[in-house]
Amino acid sequence: MIMRRLFIIGLAILTILLYGRSQIIAGTATPHDSTDALKPVYCNDCHSVHKAQGTSLTNESSNENLCLFCHSATGIAVSKPFNKITDQATPNTSGTSHRWDRSIAAGVAPLNLVAGSADNPYGLRTSSEISNTALTTQLAKFNNVVTCSVCHNQHAQSNTPWDPNAPGSGSGRHFQRLTNDLNQMCEDCHYYRTTATSGTDVRAYDGKKKSHPVVKDLTADVDATQFIGAAPLEPNYNPQTTAPRYHQNGTGDTNTTNNTVLDSSSKVRCMSCHGIHYTDSDSSTTDSP
Ligand code: HEC
Ligand code: HEC
Ligand code: HEC
Ligand code: HEC
Ligand code: HEC
């Protein structure tokens, strides 16, 4: 089974290598293609037909090393670098990026998987509970480790990201494995922090970790005495602008990386508060690599 799969993948890649760089998997999308004269990327930058070190005939022994080959201080994707030691988050301690070296537990609910349980502070599901096959297929390839190619499809820009400034197609859509405009990807794994469970709307009174409410509209769904209105505010108390997502700056603050961005229905989602990479948790600075 595995050999046959490898053979088919090998055939696809061999075809590419033999017949030039015609794009057989409907090609890779920019910027992982050869359209940028300064930073061209070809299939065989990531794949080899012989002596391939990684799964799917990739060039490095791990998915992380493959991505970091270019996404590092010395690689061609130096403008979006990652450091596997310093960047990955240890909550409350350090890091600026979602981890890419941790596993999802296998099997069916071996843990006490309820929101607030000290056994499951991240509110994660197990690999057999995660519902989207695009995620479960990738997790199976990488021993359930949530590595780069679980959240990213490095070949395609078709899925819509959360990023409110992403274009409608092409470069800048962050190669999402799943459509994530409503944080579908986050919620599938971190299920016990979503509205599908009793994990949200829980007040923490007993010292255990509970969840901030999500999928709430700041005007319609809340106690009006507690909130000023629909638009989240800048640090200087001027409202952010451009409904429904309120992702642009009001007057005074020029930093868009500290904005509280809402979804297309002006509701709060995970990524209203959380960033994924290059997030320093300091609203007075601009988040960038
Ligand atoms: C930026 C690196 C990169 C580039 C460029 C790239 N690939 Fe891949 N490819 C990967 C990785 C990593 C995997 C394994 C993980 C996965 O399936 O996403 C993979 C998997 C595959 C697979 C197996 C898919 C599957 O479902 O098992 C095929 C076929 C493939 N690539 C063909 C190509 C072809 C053809 C090109 C050029 C048009 C190309 N790749 C360019 C990184 C790359
Ligand atoms: C848990 C899921 C997850 C993992 C693991 C992950 N990413 Fe991401 N990454 C995302 C999401 C989601 C975005 C888009 C954020 C947005 O829409 O604002 C993103 C964005 C990016 C960007 C664009 C950032 C920018 O500022 O333009 C790069 C580059 C990137 N990821 C590379 C990687 C690499 C390389 C790895 C592994 C070392 C990795 N990612 C691991 C989810 C992930
Ligand atoms: C052969 C070099 C190379 C490899 C290997 C590589 N990348 Fe990239 N990647 C690039 C370049 C070049 C860019 C564009 C950087 C820039 O904007 O300057 C890029 C950009 C990206 C972006 C942002 C694209 C956007 O439209 O927002 C993501 C996400 C990304 N890579 C993920 C990955 C992942 C995941 C892997 C590993 C599977 C990987 N890359 C491996 C060269 C590479
Ligand atoms: C494929 C499953 C998966 C997806 C998708 C995913 N996460 Fe995670 N997340 C994890 C795992 C596993 C950990 C690490 C748990 C640990 O450290 O033991 C984690 C950790 C975290 C943490 C704690 C800091 C850290 O990085 O360790 C935050 C915050 C977080 N995730 C938010 C998000 C958000 C927001 C999204 C959506 C963009 C997301 N996650 C998507 C599996 C996932
Ligand atoms: C209103 C803002 C907000 C929203 C919305 C939000 N979070 Fe958080 N989240 C936070 C803050 C602040 C922390 C850090 C709490 C701390 O330091 O103890 C946190 C911590 C976490 C952690 C790490 C837990 C730990 O032990 O430190 C995870 C995982 C997480 N959030 C996932 C999510 C997911 C998944 C969603 C969407 C379903 C979400 N969050 C929605 C603000 C938010």
mmCIF file of C-alpha atoms in Angstrom, residues 49-277:
data_model
loop_
_atom_site.group_PDB
_atom_site.id
_atom_site.type_symbol
_atom_site.label_atom_id
_atom_site.label_comp_id
_atom_site.label_asym_id
_atom_site.label_seq_id
_atom_site.Cartn_x
_atom_site.Cartn_y
_atom_site.Cartn_z
ATOM 1 C CA VAL A 49 12.882 10.843 -7.169
ATOM 2 C CA HIS A 50 15.880 8.954 -5.856
ATOM 3 C CA LYS A 51 17.293 8.773 -2.360
ATOM 4 C CA ALA A 52 14.593 11.063 -1.053
ATOM 5 C CA GLN A 53 14.993 11.443 2.695
ATOM 6 C CA GLY A 54 11.420 12.259 3.653
ATOM 7 C CA THR A 55 7.860 11.110 3.137
ATOM 8 C CA SER A 56 6.220 11.836 -0.244
ATOM 9 C CA LEU A 57 9.721 11.765 -1.745
ATOM 10 C CA THR A 58 10.724 15.005 -0.082
ATOM 11 C CA ASN A 59 14.319 16.096 0.276
ATOM 12 C CA GLU A 60 14.667 16.353 4.046
ATOM 13 C CA SER A 61 14.174 13.747 6.739
ATOM 14 C CA SER A 62 11.531 15.816 8.486
ATOM 15 C CA ASN A 63 8.861 18.192 7.280
ATOM 16 C CA GLU A 64 10.172 20.885 9.617
ATOM 17 C CA ASN A 65 13.693 20.649 8.201
ATOM 18 C CA LEU A 66 12.353 20.826 4.663
ATOM 19 C CA CYS A 67 10.488 24.068 5.330
ATOM 20 C CA LEU A 68 13.293 25.564 7.404
ATOM 21 C CA PHE A 69 15.792 24.831 4.654
ATOM 22 C CA CYS A 70 14.412 27.956 2.951
ATOM 23 C CA HIS A 71 12.475 29.585 5.817
ATOM 24 C CA SER A 72 15.557 30.437 7.853
ATOM 25 C CA ALA A 73 18.007 33.278 8.293
ATOM 26 C CA THR A 74 20.141 31.910 5.462
ATOM 27 C CA GLY A 75 17.489 30.426 3.127
ATOM 28 C CA ILE A 76 15.743 32.091 0.179
ATOM 29 C CA ALA A 77 12.587 32.639 2.273
ATOM 30 C CA VAL A 78 14.671 34.735 4.683
ATOM 31 C CA SER A 79 11.861 37.316 4.848
ATOM 32 C CA LYS A 80 9.734 34.697 6.645
ATOM 33 C CA PRO A 81 12.234 32.818 8.789
ATOM 34 C CA PHE A 82 11.652 30.375 11.643
ATOM 35 C CA ASN A 83 13.954 29.248 14.426
ATOM 36 C CA LYS A 84 12.991 25.889 15.842
ATOM 37 C CA ILE A 85 14.576 26.576 19.241
ATOM 38 C CA THR A 86 13.497 30.143 20.033
ATOM 39 C CA ASP A 87 10.267 30.683 18.084
ATOM 40 C CA GLN A 88 7.973 27.896 19.270
ATOM 41 C CA ALA A 89 5.637 28.911 22.076
ATOM 42 C CA THR A 90 5.883 27.770 25.646
ATOM 43 C CA PRO A 91 2.819 29.497 27.088
ATOM 44 C CA ASN A 92 3.642 32.047 29.781
ATOM 45 C CA THR A 93 7.362 31.715 29.090
ATOM 46 C CA SER A 94 8.624 32.332 25.591
ATOM 47 C CA GLY A 95 8.128 31.974 21.856
ATOM 48 C CA THR A 96 6.305 33.842 19.106
ATOM 49 C CA SER A 97 4.878 30.995 17.013
ATOM 50 C CA HIS A 98 2.388 28.157 17.333
ATOM 51 C CA ARG A 99 4.370 24.993 18.048
ATOM 52 C CA TRP A 100 5.088 22.639 15.171
ATOM 53 C CA ASP A 101 6.684 19.784 17.155
ATOM 54 C CA ARG A 102 3.811 18.587 19.376
ATOM 55 C CA SER A 103 1.509 15.640 18.821
ATOM 56 C CA ILE A 104 -2.208 15.236 18.872
ATOM 57 C CA ALA A 105 -3.132 12.306 21.097
ATOM 58 C CA ALA A 106 -4.158 9.209 19.160
ATOM 59 C CA GLY A 107 -7.286 7.152 19.661
ATOM 60 C CA VAL A 108 -10.600 8.055 21.188
ATOM 61 C CA ALA A 109 -10.695 10.330 24.199
ATOM 62 C CA PRO A 110 -8.044 8.743 26.411
ATOM 63 C CA LEU A 111 -7.880 11.950 28.391
ATOM 64 C CA ASN A 112 -10.505 13.644 30.427
ATOM 65 C CA LEU A 113 -11.423 15.749 27.409
ATOM 66 C CA VAL A 114 -13.685 18.382 28.799
ATOM 67 C CA ALA A 115 -13.139 22.105 28.875
ATOM 68 C CA GLY A 116 -11.467 23.192 32.040
ATOM 69 C CA SER A 117 -9.935 19.821 32.724
ATOM 70 C CA ALA A 118 -6.394 20.135 33.960
ATOM 71 C CA ASP A 119 -5.640 17.099 31.774
ATOM 72 C CA ASN A 120 -6.438 19.018 28.649
ATOM 73 C CA PRO A 121 -5.517 22.681 29.096
ATOM 74 C CA TYR A 122 -5.393 23.265 25.334
ATOM 75 C CA GLY A 123 -8.883 21.888 24.730
ATOM 76 C CA LEU A 124 -7.622 19.467 22.084
ATOM 77 C CA ARG A 125 -9.414 16.563 20.449
ATOM 78 C CA THR A 126 -7.703 13.255 19.675
ATOM 79 C CA SER A 127 -6.662 12.331 16.142
ATOM 80 C CA SER A 128 -9.667 10.084 15.620
ATOM 81 C CA GLU A 129 -12.066 12.784 16.780
ATOM 82 C CA ILE A 130 -10.789 15.524 14.478
ATOM 83 C CA SER A 131 -13.425 15.748 11.786
ATOM 84 C CA ASN A 132 -11.818 17.178 8.666
ATOM 85 C CA THR A 133 -10.097 14.545 6.533
ATOM 86 C CA ALA A 134 -7.641 17.095 5.138
ATOM 87 C CA LEU A 135 -6.261 17.406 8.681
ATOM 88 C CA THR A 136 -6.487 13.740 9.647
ATOM 89 C CA THR A 137 -4.765 12.615 6.429
ATOM 90 C CA GLN A 138 -1.881 14.965 7.100
ATOM 91 C CA LEU A 139 -1.637 14.017 10.770
ATOM 92 C CA ALA A 140 -1.438 10.347 9.737
ATOM 93 C CA LYS A 141 1.517 11.167 7.443
ATOM 94 C CA PHE A 142 3.453 12.757 10.263
ATOM 95 C CA ASN A 143 2.753 10.439 13.213
ATOM 96 C CA ASN A 144 0.157 12.870 14.571
ATOM 97 C CA VAL A 145 2.725 15.644 14.953
ATOM 98 C CA VAL A 146 1.173 19.023 14.157
ATOM 99 C CA THR A 147 3.979 19.997 11.819
ATOM 100 C CA CYS A 148 4.033 22.686 9.113
ATOM 101 C CA SER A 149 2.342 20.622 6.367
ATOM 102 C CA VAL A 150 -0.566 19.707 8.646
ATOM 103 C CA CYS A 151 -1.786 23.316 8.745
ATOM 104 C CA HIS A 152 -0.285 24.284 5.384
ATOM 105 C CA ASN A 153 -0.697 22.892 1.891
ATOM 106 C CA GLN A 154 2.558 24.136 0.399
ATOM 107 C CA HIS A 155 1.232 23.506 -3.141
ATOM 108 C CA ALA A 156 -2.001 25.523 -3.186
ATOM 109 C CA GLN A 157 -3.427 28.933 -2.319
ATOM 110 C CA SER A 158 -7.079 27.994 -2.858
ATOM 111 C CA ASN A 159 -8.210 28.008 0.776
ATOM 112 C CA THR A 160 -9.117 31.325 2.374
ATOM 113 C CA PRO A 161 -7.047 32.368 5.387
ATOM 114 C CA TRP A 162 -8.142 34.427 8.390
ATOM 115 C CA ASP A 163 -5.822 37.300 7.415
ATOM 116 C CA PRO A 164 -8.197 40.187 6.579
ATOM 117 C CA ASN A 165 -5.625 41.697 4.212
ATOM 118 C CA ALA A 166 -5.122 38.557 2.118
ATOM 119 C CA PRO A 167 -5.924 38.935 -1.599
ATOM 120 C CA GLY A 168 -8.722 36.919 -3.281
ATOM 121 C CA SER A 169 -6.223 34.657 -5.014
ATOM 122 C CA GLY A 170 -2.521 33.918 -5.326
ATOM 123 C CA SER A 171 0.407 34.978 -3.189
ATOM 124 C CA GLY A 172 -0.357 36.193 0.327
ATOM 125 C CA ARG A 173 -3.014 33.599 1.136
ATOM 126 C CA HIS A 174 -0.584 31.651 3.315
ATOM 127 C CA PHE A 175 -1.026 28.158 1.788
ATOM 128 C CA GLN A 176 -3.815 27.089 4.139
ATOM 129 C CA ARG A 177 -4.579 23.377 4.497
ATOM 130 C CA LEU A 178 -8.217 24.215 5.277
ATOM 131 C CA THR A 179 -10.315 27.298 4.811
ATOM 132 C CA ASN A 180 -9.741 29.225 8.020
ATOM 133 C CA ASP A 181 -11.781 32.412 7.621
ATOM 134 C CA LEU A 182 -13.967 31.310 10.542
ATOM 135 C CA ASN A 183 -11.037 29.582 12.261
ATOM 136 C CA GLN A 184 -12.347 26.186 11.188
ATOM 137 C CA MET A 185 -8.832 24.751 11.414
ATOM 138 C CA CYS A 186 -8.253 26.006 14.969
ATOM 139 C CA GLU A 187 -11.647 24.785 16.131
ATOM 140 C CA ASP A 188 -11.270 21.294 14.693
ATOM 141 C CA CYS A 189 -8.280 20.570 16.926
ATOM 142 C CA HIS A 190 -9.031 22.911 19.845
ATOM 143 C CA TYR A 191 -12.616 21.681 19.859
ATOM 144 C CA TYR A 192 -13.127 21.921 23.602
ATOM 145 C CA ARG A 193 -12.710 25.679 23.415
ATOM 146 C CA THR A 194 -15.529 26.189 20.908
ATOM 147 C CA THR A 195 -19.260 26.831 21.051
ATOM 148 C CA ALA A 196 -19.883 23.178 20.158
ATOM 149 C CA THR A 197 -19.008 22.320 23.740
ATOM 150 C CA SER A 198 -19.740 23.742 27.140
ATOM 151 C CA GLY A 199 -16.196 25.066 27.106
ATOM 152 C CA THR A 200 -17.136 28.620 26.234
ATOM 153 C CA ASP A 201 -19.067 31.139 28.279
ATOM 154 C CA VAL A 202 -17.690 29.600 31.417
ATOM 155 C CA ARG A 203 -16.596 31.872 34.215
ATOM 156 C CA ALA A 204 -13.388 30.732 35.864
ATOM 157 C CA TYR A 205 -14.068 30.521 39.597
ATOM 158 C CA ASP A 206 -12.102 27.476 40.645
ATOM 159 C CA GLY A 207 -8.638 28.178 39.309
ATOM 160 C CA LYS A 208 -9.020 25.814 36.382
ATOM 161 C CA LYS A 209 -8.530 26.956 32.802
ATOM 162 C CA LYS A 210 -11.781 27.886 31.118
ATOM 163 C CA SER A 211 -12.441 29.479 27.722
ATOM 164 C CA HIS A 212 -13.135 32.984 26.603
ATOM 165 C CA PRO A 213 -16.443 33.101 24.692
ATOM 166 C CA VAL A 214 -16.186 32.980 20.901
ATOM 167 C CA VAL A 215 -18.622 33.608 18.023
ATOM 168 C CA LYS A 216 -20.122 36.606 19.816
ATOM 169 C CA ASP A 217 -21.093 39.894 18.249
ATOM 170 C CA LEU A 218 -19.854 42.770 20.374
ATOM 171 C CA THR A 219 -23.167 44.642 20.093
ATOM 172 C CA ALA A 220 -25.895 42.041 19.797
ATOM 173 C CA ASP A 221 -24.693 39.255 22.050
ATOM 174 C CA VAL A 222 -23.427 41.075 25.088
ATOM 175 C CA ASP A 223 -24.372 43.003 28.164
ATOM 176 C CA ALA A 224 -24.453 46.583 26.824
ATOM 177 C CA THR A 225 -23.337 47.995 30.159
ATOM 178 C CA GLN A 226 -20.038 46.134 29.794
ATOM 179 C CA PHE A 227 -19.184 47.064 26.211
ATOM 180 C CA ILE A 228 -18.846 50.312 24.312
ATOM 181 C CA GLY A 229 -20.086 49.075 20.938
ATOM 182 C CA ALA A 230 -19.372 47.011 17.856
ATOM 183 C CA ALA A 231 -15.969 48.364 16.931
ATOM 184 C CA PRO A 232 -13.009 47.193 18.988
ATOM 185 C CA LEU A 233 -10.854 50.094 20.134
ATOM 186 C CA GLU A 234 -7.300 51.140 19.473
ATOM 187 C CA PRO A 235 -5.022 51.409 22.507
ATOM 188 C CA ASN A 236 -5.816 55.160 22.474
ATOM 189 C CA TYR A 237 -9.573 54.365 22.677
ATOM 190 C CA ASN A 238 -10.390 55.431 19.134
ATOM 191 C CA PRO A 239 -12.409 52.790 17.316
ATOM 192 C CA GLN A 240 -10.841 50.532 14.727
ATOM 193 C CA THR A 241 -12.503 50.962 11.353
ATOM 194 C CA THR A 242 -13.866 49.131 8.302
ATOM 195 C CA ALA A 243 -16.810 46.925 9.227
ATOM 196 C CA PRO A 244 -17.540 44.067 9.342
ATOM 197 C CA ARG A 245 -14.038 43.002 10.306
ATOM 198 C CA TYR A 246 -12.810 46.257 11.881
ATOM 199 C CA HIS A 247 -9.267 45.428 10.880
ATOM 200 C CA GLN A 248 -8.016 48.898 9.957
ATOM 201 C CA ASN A 249 -6.645 51.545 12.243
ATOM 202 C CA GLY A 250 -8.697 54.369 13.687
ATOM 203 C CA THR A 251 -6.975 57.664 14.329
ATOM 204 C CA GLY A 252 -3.763 57.697 16.265
ATOM 205 C CA ASP A 253 -2.353 54.192 16.090
ATOM 206 C CA THR A 254 -0.657 53.049 12.889
ATOM 207 C CA ASN A 255 -0.079 49.459 13.969
ATOM 208 C CA THR A 256 -2.443 46.936 12.303
ATOM 209 C CA THR A 257 -0.879 43.935 14.034
ATOM 210 C CA ASN A 258 -2.376 44.922 17.394
ATOM 211 C CA ASN A 259 -5.932 45.188 16.031
ATOM 212 C CA THR A 260 -8.710 42.949 17.301
ATOM 213 C CA VAL A 261 -9.979 41.600 13.989
ATOM 214 C CA LEU A 262 -13.497 40.156 13.781
ATOM 215 C CA ASP A 263 -14.881 37.631 11.287
ATOM 216 C CA SER A 264 -17.080 38.507 8.286
ATOM 217 C CA SER A 265 -20.145 38.664 10.591
ATOM 218 C CA SER A 266 -18.346 40.857 13.147
ATOM 219 C CA LYS A 267 -17.977 38.001 15.574
ATOM 220 C CA VAL A 268 -15.073 37.183 17.846
ATOM 221 C CA ARG A 269 -13.001 34.146 16.836
ATOM 222 C CA CYS A 270 -9.794 32.567 18.145
ATOM 223 C CA MET A 271 -7.650 34.694 15.857
ATOM 224 C CA SER A 272 -9.309 37.908 17.049
ATOM 225 C CA CYS A 273 -6.941 37.482 19.981
ATOM 226 C CA HIS A 274 -4.351 34.930 18.862
ATOM 227 C CA GLY A 275 -1.679 35.169 16.194
ATOM 228 C CA ILE A 276 0.056 32.120 14.769
ATOM 229 C CA HIS A 277 3.562 33.252 13.868
#
